[in-house]
Amino acid sequence: SAWNIVFWRSLFMCGFLCLVLGLWYRTRFWHELRSIGWSGCVAAAFVAVTFICFVMALEFTTVANTSALMSTGPLILSMAAWIFLGERAPKGTWLAIAAALTGIALMFSEGLAPGALLGNALALCIPLAFAANYIIVRRTQAKRGQRTAPTVVMMLAAGIAALAALPFAQPLRVAVTDFPALLALGVLQTGMGCLLLALAMPKLTAA
């Protein structure tokens, strides 16, 4: 089921990032975990929403619609960064976003059937939740004496997603033959992807 995928993918991702952070920080691991504070926990909760909504969206709408709505991320993130952080995107970025949205509108034109509405809404939650996470992390880092390590936030988010999925999942009923794919999803797809993204976030603007 989709909940089983959310659970195992998130659990494997959490374990992978926990191992990476343990190698990085060693004896400072627990200090780094505690240092993210409440703002880091809130940011992690928003990232956990993206993990859950992605898998659930695919249950209720097409891959094309899910991908199209997720592709609105640059627009939503640029607007949120402009409003909350004062980061102004170059004109070229807005032109590229406008061109992308035109293509998205064409792809999305057939996705308004009632059965797909829930999936479309879940897919739209992904860029919204990620933008909220980005704003929280950047604003926290900008305050003196406060820091939010994005990699720690990603690890915590995976743990939150796994715990949220557990009441609805039946993890022990997953076939043994499915575990290599679930491991790949957790480590290679989300784990490595989020690790690289977390490392890039402090060095890049939203645009």
PDB file of C-alpha atoms in Angstrom, residues 64-164:
ATOM      1  CA  ALA A  64       2.010  13.656 -15.091  1.00  0.00           C
ATOM      2  CA  ASN A  65      -0.282  15.738 -12.884  1.00  0.00           C
ATOM      3  CA  THR A  66       1.841  15.085  -9.812  1.00  0.00           C
ATOM      4  CA  SER A  67       5.015  16.098 -11.638  1.00  0.00           C
ATOM      5  CA  ALA A  68       3.337  19.162 -13.143  1.00  0.00           C
ATOM      6  CA  LEU A  69       2.085  20.461  -9.813  1.00  0.00           C
ATOM      7  CA  MET A  70       5.404  19.758  -8.108  1.00  0.00           C
ATOM      8  CA  SER A  71       7.045  21.790 -10.875  1.00  0.00           C
ATOM      9  CA  THR A  72       5.304  24.898  -9.559  1.00  0.00           C
ATOM     10  CA  GLY A  73       7.854  24.745  -6.734  1.00  0.00           C
ATOM     11  CA  PRO A  74      10.250  27.353  -8.203  1.00  0.00           C
ATOM     12  CA  LEU A  75       7.404  29.871  -8.571  1.00  0.00           C
ATOM     13  CA  ILE A  76       6.014  29.289  -5.084  1.00  0.00           C
ATOM     14  CA  LEU A  77       9.472  29.306  -3.523  1.00  0.00           C
ATOM     15  CA  SER A  78      10.561  32.462  -5.354  1.00  0.00           C
ATOM     16  CA  MET A  79       7.396  34.290  -4.306  1.00  0.00           C
ATOM     17  CA  ALA A  80       7.702  33.115  -0.691  1.00  0.00           C
ATOM     18  CA  ALA A  81      11.377  34.105  -0.539  1.00  0.00           C
ATOM     19  CA  TRP A  82      10.523  37.522  -1.974  1.00  0.00           C
ATOM     20  CA  ILE A  83       7.737  38.115   0.556  1.00  0.00           C
ATOM     21  CA  PHE A  84       9.372  36.695   3.683  1.00  0.00           C
ATOM     22  CA  LEU A  85      13.114  36.994   3.030  1.00  0.00           C
ATOM     23  CA  GLY A  86      13.367  39.897   0.620  1.00  0.00           C
ATOM     24  CA  GLU A  87      15.175  37.729  -1.958  1.00  0.00           C
ATOM     25  CA  ARG A  88      14.327  39.153  -5.382  1.00  0.00           C
ATOM     26  CA  ALA A  89      14.637  36.789  -8.328  1.00  0.00           C
ATOM     27  CA  PRO A  90      16.217  38.084 -11.585  1.00  0.00           C
ATOM     28  CA  LYS A  91      13.862  38.877 -14.467  1.00  0.00           C
ATOM     29  CA  GLY A  92      15.205  35.925 -16.399  1.00  0.00           C
ATOM     30  CA  THR A  93      14.104  33.596 -13.614  1.00  0.00           C
ATOM     31  CA  TRP A  94      10.530  34.935 -13.749  1.00  0.00           C
ATOM     32  CA  LEU A  95      10.457  34.511 -17.534  1.00  0.00           C
ATOM     33  CA  ALA A  96      11.649  30.917 -17.203  1.00  0.00           C
ATOM     34  CA  ILE A  97       9.012  30.256 -14.540  1.00  0.00           C
ATOM     35  CA  ALA A  98       6.284  31.763 -16.760  1.00  0.00           C
ATOM     36  CA  ALA A  99       7.318  29.538 -19.667  1.00  0.00           C
ATOM     37  CA  ALA A 100       7.339  26.485 -17.414  1.00  0.00           C
ATOM     38  CA  LEU A 101       3.896  27.310 -16.023  1.00  0.00           C
ATOM     39  CA  THR A 102       2.514  27.561 -19.557  1.00  0.00           C
ATOM     40  CA  GLY A 103       3.661  24.028 -20.243  1.00  0.00           C
ATOM     41  CA  ILE A 104       2.321  22.871 -16.892  1.00  0.00           C
ATOM     42  CA  ALA A 105      -1.099  24.352 -17.676  1.00  0.00           C
ATOM     43  CA  LEU A 106      -1.248  22.376 -20.920  1.00  0.00           C
ATOM     44  CA  MET A 107      -0.295  19.148 -19.152  1.00  0.00           C
ATOM     45  CA  PHE A 108      -2.715  19.806 -16.314  1.00  0.00           C
ATOM     46  CA  SER A 109      -5.746  20.674 -18.445  1.00  0.00           C
ATOM     47  CA  GLU A 110      -7.075  17.093 -18.376  1.00  0.00           C
ATOM     48  CA  GLY A 111      -6.502  16.512 -14.676  1.00  0.00           C
ATOM     49  CA  LEU A 112      -9.660  18.064 -13.248  1.00  0.00           C
ATOM     50  CA  ALA A 113     -11.758  14.927 -13.040  1.00  0.00           C
ATOM     51  CA  PRO A 114     -13.384  14.511  -9.590  1.00  0.00           C
ATOM     52  CA  GLY A 115     -11.406  11.346  -8.878  1.00  0.00           C
ATOM     53  CA  ALA A 116      -8.129  13.175  -9.454  1.00  0.00           C
ATOM     54  CA  LEU A 117      -8.984  16.261  -7.412  1.00  0.00           C
ATOM     55  CA  LEU A 118      -7.663  14.863  -4.121  1.00  0.00           C
ATOM     56  CA  GLY A 119      -4.450  13.713  -5.769  1.00  0.00           C
ATOM     57  CA  ASN A 120      -3.954  17.115  -7.367  1.00  0.00           C
ATOM     58  CA  ALA A 121      -4.473  18.840  -4.008  1.00  0.00           C
ATOM     59  CA  LEU A 122      -1.966  16.512  -2.346  1.00  0.00           C
ATOM     60  CA  ALA A 123       0.560  17.161  -5.110  1.00  0.00           C
ATOM     61  CA  LEU A 124       0.135  20.921  -4.696  1.00  0.00           C
ATOM     62  CA  CYS A 125       0.850  20.576  -0.979  1.00  0.00           C
ATOM     63  CA  ILE A 126       4.390  19.408  -1.825  1.00  0.00           C
ATOM     64  CA  PRO A 127       5.816  22.711  -3.155  1.00  0.00           C
ATOM     65  CA  LEU A 128       3.837  24.679  -0.555  1.00  0.00           C
ATOM     66  CA  ALA A 129       5.241  22.645   2.327  1.00  0.00           C
ATOM     67  CA  PHE A 130       8.775  22.739   0.937  1.00  0.00           C
ATOM     68  CA  ALA A 131       8.605  26.519   0.563  1.00  0.00           C
ATOM     69  CA  ALA A 132       7.529  26.785   4.205  1.00  0.00           C
ATOM     70  CA  ASN A 133      10.485  24.613   5.223  1.00  0.00           C
ATOM     71  CA  TYR A 134      12.918  26.749   3.218  1.00  0.00           C
ATOM     72  CA  ILE A 135      11.642  29.996   4.727  1.00  0.00           C
ATOM     73  CA  ILE A 136      11.859  28.654   8.285  1.00  0.00           C
ATOM     74  CA  VAL A 137      15.396  27.319   7.807  1.00  0.00           C
ATOM     75  CA  ARG A 138      16.704  30.503   6.170  1.00  0.00           C
ATOM     76  CA  ARG A 139      15.068  32.867   8.675  1.00  0.00           C
ATOM     77  CA  THR A 140      16.351  30.825  11.605  1.00  0.00           C
ATOM     78  CA  GLN A 141      19.882  30.816  10.202  1.00  0.00           C
ATOM     79  CA  ALA A 142      19.711  34.587   9.773  1.00  0.00           C
ATOM     80  CA  LYS A 143      19.078  35.144  13.494  1.00  0.00           C
ATOM     81  CA  ARG A 144      22.075  35.530  15.753  1.00  0.00           C
ATOM     82  CA  GLY A 145      22.626  32.640  18.105  1.00  0.00           C
ATOM     83  CA  GLN A 146      20.255  30.312  16.253  1.00  0.00           C
ATOM     84  CA  ARG A 147      21.055  27.708  13.636  1.00  0.00           C
ATOM     85  CA  THR A 148      19.161  25.022  11.825  1.00  0.00           C
ATOM     86  CA  ALA A 149      21.241  22.324  10.140  1.00  0.00           C
ATOM     87  CA  PRO A 150      19.216  21.372   7.022  1.00  0.00           C
ATOM     88  CA  THR A 151      20.596  17.815   6.997  1.00  0.00           C
ATOM     89  CA  VAL A 152      19.435  17.260  10.580  1.00  0.00           C
ATOM     90  CA  VAL A 153      16.029  18.661   9.606  1.00  0.00           C
ATOM     91  CA  MET A 154      15.796  16.179   6.712  1.00  0.00           C
ATOM     92  CA  MET A 155      16.656  13.253   8.999  1.00  0.00           C
ATOM     93  CA  LEU A 156      14.079  14.337  11.548  1.00  0.00           C
ATOM     94  CA  ALA A 157      11.498  14.799   8.769  1.00  0.00           C
ATOM     95  CA  ALA A 158      12.016  11.226   7.608  1.00  0.00           C
ATOM     96  CA  GLY A 159      11.482   9.992  11.149  1.00  0.00           C
ATOM     97  CA  ILE A 160       8.299  12.050  11.504  1.00  0.00           C
ATOM     98  CA  ALA A 161       6.960  10.724   8.187  1.00  0.00           C
ATOM     99  CA  ALA A 162       7.657   7.121   9.219  1.00  0.00           C
ATOM    100  CA  LEU A 163       5.893   7.602  12.560  1.00  0.00           C
ATOM    101  CA  ALA A 164       2.938   9.331  10.876  1.00  0.00           C
TER     102      ALA A 164
END
